[in-house]
Amino acid sequence: MKRIKLFLSILLFIGIVIIASKINAASITASSSKSTINVGEEFNVSINLSGASVATLTTRLTVDTSKVEYVSGPSNSSFSNGRAIYTWTDPTGGSNPKTGGTIVTFKFRAKQTGKASFQVSGEFYDPDENPITVSFSGTNVTIQQKTEVNPPTNNGTTNTPSQGGTTTPPTSPTTPNNPTTPNRPSSGTSNNQTTNNSSDNANLKNLHIDIEGMTPKFSKNTTNYYIVIQNNIDKINVTAEPEDNRAKVEITGNTNLKSGVNKIKIQVTAQDNKTKKAYIINVTKTDNPDLANANLENLAIENVTLNPEFDKDITEYKVEISSIEEKLNILAIPQIEGAQVQITGNENLQFGENIIKITVIAKDGITTKDYTINIYKKTQEEENEGLEATNNQEQLNEVEEQKNITVGEIIFIAIILIGVTGIIIYLITKYLKENKQ
């Protein structure tokens, strides 16, 4: 009898161990395409899912911006304040959720030696719109300085400067109060060479003013900025550094500021003397900042998630919508009661790129601030391709998914096994007692 009980107990233990070994707790992990990278090189960081079926998600990758810079991500992602944000919703309403594998991949460039950390967070929902509890795991990348070998010679002379020699410093960025001084070409460069190698880069690399409060945070692709100043300020010093130090920068409108609305213009002219780009700082000079408050308190689109998440100081967003959407219902609430909001471009949406503009007019009636939403409307063919890609990914993950057993299922199976084992032991014990009698 003791041998039978021992045998059944061993079987029960083995069964539970086998089932428990298949448990895959829901987890979100970050992984890098390279564990070690040289300064200046690019690499990918992916966010991966396992152990859950996800129909809607917003995931964030927080990066060490002192060590790396963001390069690119998918169309429905964004990067702001050191966070790469990605949102996704199953277009079929939960029939084809993500069940594993890579959720999104971002590209970065190493810029300083050391260890760069990447941390993951976010919100995840199952096909029934219930929140999913997941564990998060980040990753690290070691950044090193590239080891240079002896460079090739050129006409018998190496490119390496001799010891004690001098290195020509880069041209200084345009400084305040001297906005029109062009950058001089380095000595030895002929006019023909300049013409043949002319650049059309008219982007700014940095834009700073000597007064705090300018929004949004500088980006070379953002051309409109805003600030409210006191009436006793007559001048704002502007520092504008071009990406290409051969470009010219001209700053106008930053002196003799008058009460009301002022516009500081930073005109960048590329080296080719043809390509131009203007950055505008909208300045409101007033003794009553509340009256000049043109911020939004909230901005939302019905059934659509903004990218990035709304922030009053972020003025540009992007979303992706299905082919059947023709109009978007937008909620835009000003921060100060009495301000007005005008919305244009949210109707008759066309396939491809659309721009919705939300203009907030402050209570003073003269201060304005523009928020823009870049809408991408998919075609039916794009939706079909996306669905096909999702189905292919589902087939690849089907075997893995079959191995996933939820904690509730494990508990249920364990209870059944224990109950069945107890019944078997009882019947065997009863049978043996009856035979002894």
XYZ file of C-alpha atoms in Angstrom:
437
model
C 0.000 0.000 0.000
C 2.818 2.398 0.912
C 4.493 1.701 -2.437
C 1.297 2.562 -4.324
C 0.917 5.856 -2.435
C 4.541 6.727 -3.066
C 4.200 5.935 -6.760
C 1.076 8.067 -7.143
C 2.655 10.948 -5.240
C 5.689 10.858 -7.526
C 3.420 10.926 -10.591
C 1.512 13.899 -9.183
C 4.751 15.760 -8.419
C 6.133 15.116 -11.897
C 2.895 16.293 -13.507
C 2.866 19.547 -11.555
C 6.557 20.186 -12.327
C 5.980 19.618 -16.049
C 3.015 21.992 -16.113
C 4.752 24.618 -13.985
C 7.760 24.525 -16.317
C 5.510 25.777 -19.098
C 4.420 28.867 -17.233
C 5.563 32.047 -18.984
C 4.703 35.075 -16.870
C 3.759 38.123 -18.954
C 6.927 40.112 -19.461
C 8.231 43.068 -21.450
C 11.950 43.126 -22.082
C 14.372 45.427 -23.898
C 17.163 43.983 -26.020
C 19.961 45.605 -28.003
C 21.340 44.515 -31.361
C 24.832 45.096 -29.916
C 26.137 44.874 -26.367
C 29.209 46.988 -27.178
C 29.193 49.910 -29.605
C 31.650 52.558 -30.754
C 30.971 56.283 -30.436
C 29.226 57.519 -33.598
C 27.828 54.113 -34.588
C 24.133 53.235 -34.773
C 22.363 50.301 -33.144
C 18.833 49.041 -32.516
C 16.964 48.532 -29.256
C 13.830 46.362 -29.380
C 10.949 45.948 -26.933
C 9.778 42.333 -26.735
C 6.630 40.638 -25.439
C 6.124 37.156 -24.010
C 3.478 35.366 -21.987
C 0.422 37.473 -22.809
C -2.114 38.345 -25.502
C -2.135 42.118 -26.006
C -4.741 43.976 -28.062
C -3.845 47.545 -27.052
C -0.580 48.889 -25.742
C 1.468 51.976 -25.021
C 5.098 51.243 -24.285
C 7.907 53.625 -23.381
C 11.650 53.224 -23.639
C 13.478 55.644 -21.356
C 17.025 56.250 -22.571
C 20.194 57.793 -21.239
C 20.393 60.844 -23.504
C 23.829 61.760 -22.166
C 25.190 58.636 -23.854
C 22.961 58.098 -26.927
C 20.770 60.067 -29.300
C 17.516 58.967 -30.913
C 17.656 58.336 -34.667
C 14.360 56.806 -35.794
C 11.372 54.616 -35.010
C 8.171 53.372 -36.699
C 5.510 55.753 -37.974
C 3.306 55.518 -34.874
C 6.090 56.341 -32.441
C 7.740 59.482 -31.113
C 10.663 60.625 -29.001
C 10.414 63.349 -26.372
C 12.206 64.202 -23.118
C 14.367 61.104 -23.229
C 11.503 58.678 -23.930
C 10.690 56.772 -27.094
C 6.939 56.108 -27.071
C 5.049 53.587 -29.200
C 1.324 52.843 -29.282
C -0.540 50.043 -31.026
C -4.134 48.868 -31.183
C -5.306 45.708 -32.899
C -7.205 46.983 -35.981
C -9.509 43.958 -35.819
C -10.756 44.879 -32.352
C -8.937 42.113 -30.497
C -9.227 39.201 -32.932
C -5.504 39.321 -33.734
C -3.660 40.410 -30.587
C 0.102 40.401 -30.191
C 1.099 37.229 -28.380
C 4.873 37.366 -28.404
C 7.988 38.503 -30.202
C 9.191 42.003 -30.956
C 6.708 44.835 -30.387
C 8.789 47.715 -31.732
C 12.378 48.558 -32.649
C 14.055 51.967 -32.264
C 17.370 53.098 -33.736
C 19.926 55.068 -31.688
C 23.399 56.505 -32.178
C 26.140 56.317 -29.548
C 27.578 59.715 -28.662
C 29.595 59.344 -25.444
C 31.616 56.561 -23.848
C 30.214 54.747 -20.821
C 27.262 52.502 -20.072
C 23.906 53.558 -21.548
C 20.803 52.222 -19.821
C 17.401 51.551 -21.420
C 14.357 51.099 -19.168
C 10.913 49.889 -20.274
C 7.459 50.827 -18.983
C 3.935 51.050 -20.348
C 0.319 49.933 -20.213
C -1.017 46.744 -21.811
C -4.570 45.474 -22.306
C -5.993 42.121 -23.358
C -8.693 41.662 -26.068
C -11.386 42.205 -23.392
C -9.818 45.580 -22.509
C -8.621 44.311 -19.135
C -5.244 45.635 -17.948
C -2.422 43.097 -18.016
C 0.130 42.949 -15.224
C 3.580 42.493 -16.718
C 7.147 42.478 -15.486
C 9.632 44.861 -17.094
C 13.294 44.281 -17.799
C 15.642 46.842 -19.357
C 19.057 46.502 -20.928
C 22.461 48.211 -20.994
C 24.893 48.988 -23.804
C 28.591 49.677 -23.340
C 29.870 52.555 -25.470
C 33.565 52.781 -26.215
C 35.818 55.067 -28.201
C 36.718 53.570 -31.536
C 40.341 52.493 -31.663
C 42.022 54.157 -34.619
C 44.676 52.358 -36.617
C 47.423 54.268 -38.417
C 45.675 56.177 -41.208
C 46.746 55.722 -44.821
C 49.323 58.076 -46.233
C 48.551 60.695 -48.838
C 51.429 61.700 -51.118
C 53.823 60.455 -48.491
C 52.285 62.535 -45.667
C 50.084 61.034 -42.965
C 46.850 62.709 -41.903
C 47.834 62.515 -38.258
C 49.104 65.895 -37.009
C 52.610 65.949 -35.658
C 53.158 66.194 -31.949
C 52.897 69.757 -30.772
C 50.974 70.799 -33.903
C 47.715 72.683 -33.818
C 44.261 71.626 -34.847
C 41.981 74.100 -36.601
C 38.977 74.588 -34.305
C 35.454 74.354 -35.712
C 33.738 77.555 -36.693
C 31.877 79.027 -33.738
C 28.070 79.116 -33.905
C 26.318 82.355 -34.605
C 26.229 84.426 -31.450
C 23.766 87.073 -30.243
C 24.056 90.585 -31.624
C 26.145 89.374 -34.558
C 23.626 87.307 -36.443
C 24.609 88.057 -39.998
C 28.304 87.171 -39.906
C 28.830 84.215 -42.263
C 31.138 81.355 -41.401
C 34.422 81.653 -43.261
C 35.663 78.689 -45.293
C 38.793 77.016 -43.985
C 42.065 78.050 -45.596
C 43.079 76.105 -48.657
C 39.499 75.557 -49.860
C 38.904 76.984 -53.309
C 35.653 78.520 -54.456
C 35.205 75.706 -56.943
C 35.436 73.134 -54.207
C 32.879 75.028 -52.178
C 30.521 75.135 -55.136
C 30.938 71.472 -55.996
C 30.407 70.383 -52.391
C 27.666 72.883 -51.530
C 25.190 71.736 -48.919
C 21.432 72.296 -48.756
C 21.278 71.753 -44.985
C 19.345 74.679 -43.473
C 18.568 73.064 -40.110
C 19.523 74.470 -36.744
C 21.485 72.292 -34.341
C 20.714 74.353 -31.239
C 18.484 77.291 -30.370
C 18.721 79.066 -26.999
C 17.567 82.332 -25.484
C 18.758 84.040 -22.287
C 15.291 83.919 -20.674
C 13.652 80.778 -19.283
C 10.213 79.650 -20.397
C 10.463 79.085 -24.144
C 8.372 76.136 -25.347
C 8.363 73.581 -26.847
C 11.748 71.967 -26.313
C 13.995 72.647 -29.289
C 13.882 70.263 -32.228
C 15.371 70.982 -35.621
C 12.043 70.036 -37.227
C 9.971 72.360 -35.024
C 9.918 75.896 -36.375
C 7.512 77.708 -34.006
C 8.298 78.516 -30.359
C 6.496 80.535 -27.676
C 7.341 82.628 -24.612
C 5.621 85.245 -22.421
C 7.829 87.966 -20.900
C 7.395 90.918 -18.550
C 6.998 94.487 -19.804
C 10.393 95.531 -18.471
C 12.243 93.282 -20.949
C 13.235 95.051 -24.164
C 15.710 92.585 -25.655
C 16.237 88.820 -25.878
C 19.650 87.400 -26.697
C 19.352 84.493 -29.112
C 21.979 81.838 -29.794
C 21.366 79.842 -32.973
C 23.836 77.187 -34.115
C 23.381 75.598 -37.572
C 23.897 71.896 -38.180
C 26.205 72.751 -41.053
C 28.691 75.337 -39.846
C 28.961 76.650 -43.412
C 25.333 77.834 -43.325
C 24.466 81.464 -42.550
C 22.157 82.488 -39.704
C 20.367 85.837 -39.491
C 18.430 86.869 -36.373
C 15.919 89.723 -36.484
C 13.234 91.092 -34.167
C 14.960 90.305 -30.864
C 15.533 93.946 -29.868
C 13.231 96.904 -29.096
C 10.453 94.534 -28.048
C 7.074 96.246 -27.805
C 4.079 95.445 -25.595
C 1.944 92.776 -27.157
C 3.027 90.177 -29.686
C 6.538 90.131 -31.156
C 8.099 87.678 -33.573
C 11.791 86.845 -33.495
C 12.884 85.340 -36.792
C 15.924 83.090 -37.180
C 16.619 82.710 -40.889
C 18.991 79.888 -41.875
C 20.472 79.962 -45.380
C 22.250 76.806 -46.480
C 25.683 76.879 -48.077
C 24.117 76.535 -51.521
C 22.554 80.014 -50.961
C 19.219 78.644 -52.211
C 17.796 76.511 -49.420
C 16.313 78.540 -46.564
C 14.463 77.736 -43.355
C 12.876 80.118 -40.845
C 12.446 79.473 -37.130
C 10.034 81.792 -35.290
C 9.937 82.642 -31.580
C 6.536 84.135 -30.730
C 7.022 86.561 -27.847
C 4.182 88.144 -25.885
C 5.258 91.107 -23.761
C 2.754 91.793 -20.965
C 2.297 92.585 -17.269
C -0.511 90.020 -17.004
C 0.780 86.567 -18.065
C -2.567 84.928 -17.291
C -4.273 86.943 -20.008
C -1.578 85.791 -22.467
C -1.918 82.087 -21.527
C -2.596 80.219 -24.790
C -1.828 76.724 -23.486
C -4.170 73.783 -23.776
C -5.216 71.978 -20.613
C -6.147 68.825 -22.483
C -6.071 67.504 -26.038
C -7.606 64.195 -27.056
C -9.100 62.451 -30.081
C -12.066 60.106 -29.745
C -10.946 56.441 -30.121
C -7.420 57.510 -31.120
C -4.241 57.685 -29.012
C -1.988 60.721 -29.385
C 1.712 60.247 -29.985
C 3.393 61.379 -27.791
C 1.118 61.677 -24.762
C -0.376 65.142 -24.426
C 1.658 67.817 -22.697
C 0.838 71.521 -22.826
C 4.419 72.275 -23.885
C 4.447 69.747 -26.742
C 2.918 71.304 -29.839
C 3.308 68.553 -32.461
C 1.671 65.107 -32.422
C 1.029 62.286 -34.849
C -1.510 59.494 -35.108
C -2.457 56.755 -37.547
C -6.079 56.046 -38.450
C -7.955 53.439 -40.475
C -9.119 53.819 -44.051
C -12.773 54.278 -43.055
C -12.245 57.391 -40.919
C -13.392 60.603 -42.596
C -13.684 62.891 -39.573
C -12.099 63.016 -36.118
C -13.825 64.277 -33.001
C -11.254 66.361 -31.121
C -11.440 67.558 -27.536
C -9.311 70.687 -26.980
C -9.727 72.491 -23.650
C -7.782 75.708 -22.971
C -5.903 76.083 -19.698
C -7.495 79.447 -18.927
C -11.250 79.987 -19.033
C -12.102 82.615 -21.608
C -9.518 81.534 -24.158
C -10.841 80.381 -27.522
C -9.967 77.297 -29.569
C -10.176 76.954 -33.351
C -9.799 73.536 -35.025
C -9.214 73.094 -38.748
C -8.435 70.111 -40.955
C -10.274 67.420 -38.968
C -12.885 66.740 -41.660
C -12.758 65.155 -45.137
C -9.555 63.303 -44.289
C -7.686 61.987 -47.322
C -5.534 58.858 -47.686
C -1.975 59.521 -46.640
C -0.821 62.622 -44.764
C -3.265 65.115 -43.221
C -2.603 68.005 -40.832
C -5.021 69.146 -38.138
C -4.318 72.574 -36.653
C -5.570 73.635 -33.221
C -5.130 77.353 -32.596
C -5.585 78.675 -29.065
C -6.382 82.389 -28.787
C -5.551 83.706 -25.318
C -7.905 85.821 -23.268
C -6.014 88.962 -24.324
C -7.232 88.340 -27.872
C -3.776 88.727 -29.456
C -1.607 85.904 -28.132
C -1.974 82.653 -30.066
C -0.417 79.200 -29.935
C -0.698 76.463 -32.552
C -0.846 72.744 -31.839
C -0.632 70.425 -34.853
C -1.601 66.784 -35.264
C -0.097 64.937 -38.207
C -2.621 62.325 -39.301
C -1.739 59.364 -41.484
C -4.799 57.690 -42.990
C -4.126 54.169 -44.196
C -5.427 52.820 -47.466
C -7.327 49.536 -47.565
C -4.307 47.897 -49.209
C -2.039 49.028 -46.350
C -4.472 47.658 -43.790
C -4.621 44.334 -45.626
C -0.818 44.172 -45.757
C -0.620 44.941 -42.060
C -3.183 42.284 -41.266
C -1.311 39.750 -43.395
C 1.939 40.581 -41.618
C 0.188 40.201 -38.266
C -1.211 36.824 -39.292
C 2.226 35.640 -40.389
C 3.658 36.697 -37.054
C 0.833 34.895 -35.280
C 1.654 31.690 -37.128
C 5.316 32.004 -36.159
C 4.331 32.471 -32.511
C 1.600 29.816 -32.480
C 3.846 27.080 -31.138
C 5.156 29.367 -28.412
C 1.651 30.488 -27.547
C 0.492 26.917 -27.125
C 3.128 26.516 -24.427
C 1.836 29.455 -22.461
C -0.451 28.448 -19.612
C -1.966 31.070 -17.360
C -1.637 30.900 -13.586
C -5.382 30.311 -13.264
C -5.203 27.329 -15.594
C -2.290 25.889 -13.612
C -4.181 26.183 -10.333
C -7.261 24.585 -11.892
C -5.270 21.676 -13.364
C -3.387 21.185 -10.100
C -6.666 20.996 -8.158
C -8.040 18.447 -10.627
C -4.873 16.339 -10.383
C -4.905 16.426 -6.588
C -8.581 15.523 -6.513
C -8.171 12.661 -8.978
C -5.136 11.378 -7.102
C -7.044 11.488 -3.811
C -9.921 9.548 -5.298
C -7.573 6.902 -6.708
C -5.777 6.514 -3.364
C -9.138 6.237 -1.572
C -10.419 3.561 -3.944
C -7.206 1.559 -3.763
C -7.184 1.776 0.045
C -10.816 0.696 0.248
C -10.196 -2.181 -2.176
C -7.229 -3.471 -0.174
C -9.145 -3.278 3.132
C -12.080 -5.217 1.667
C -9.738 -7.941 0.318
C -8.032 -8.324 3.709
C -11.398 -8.910 5.332
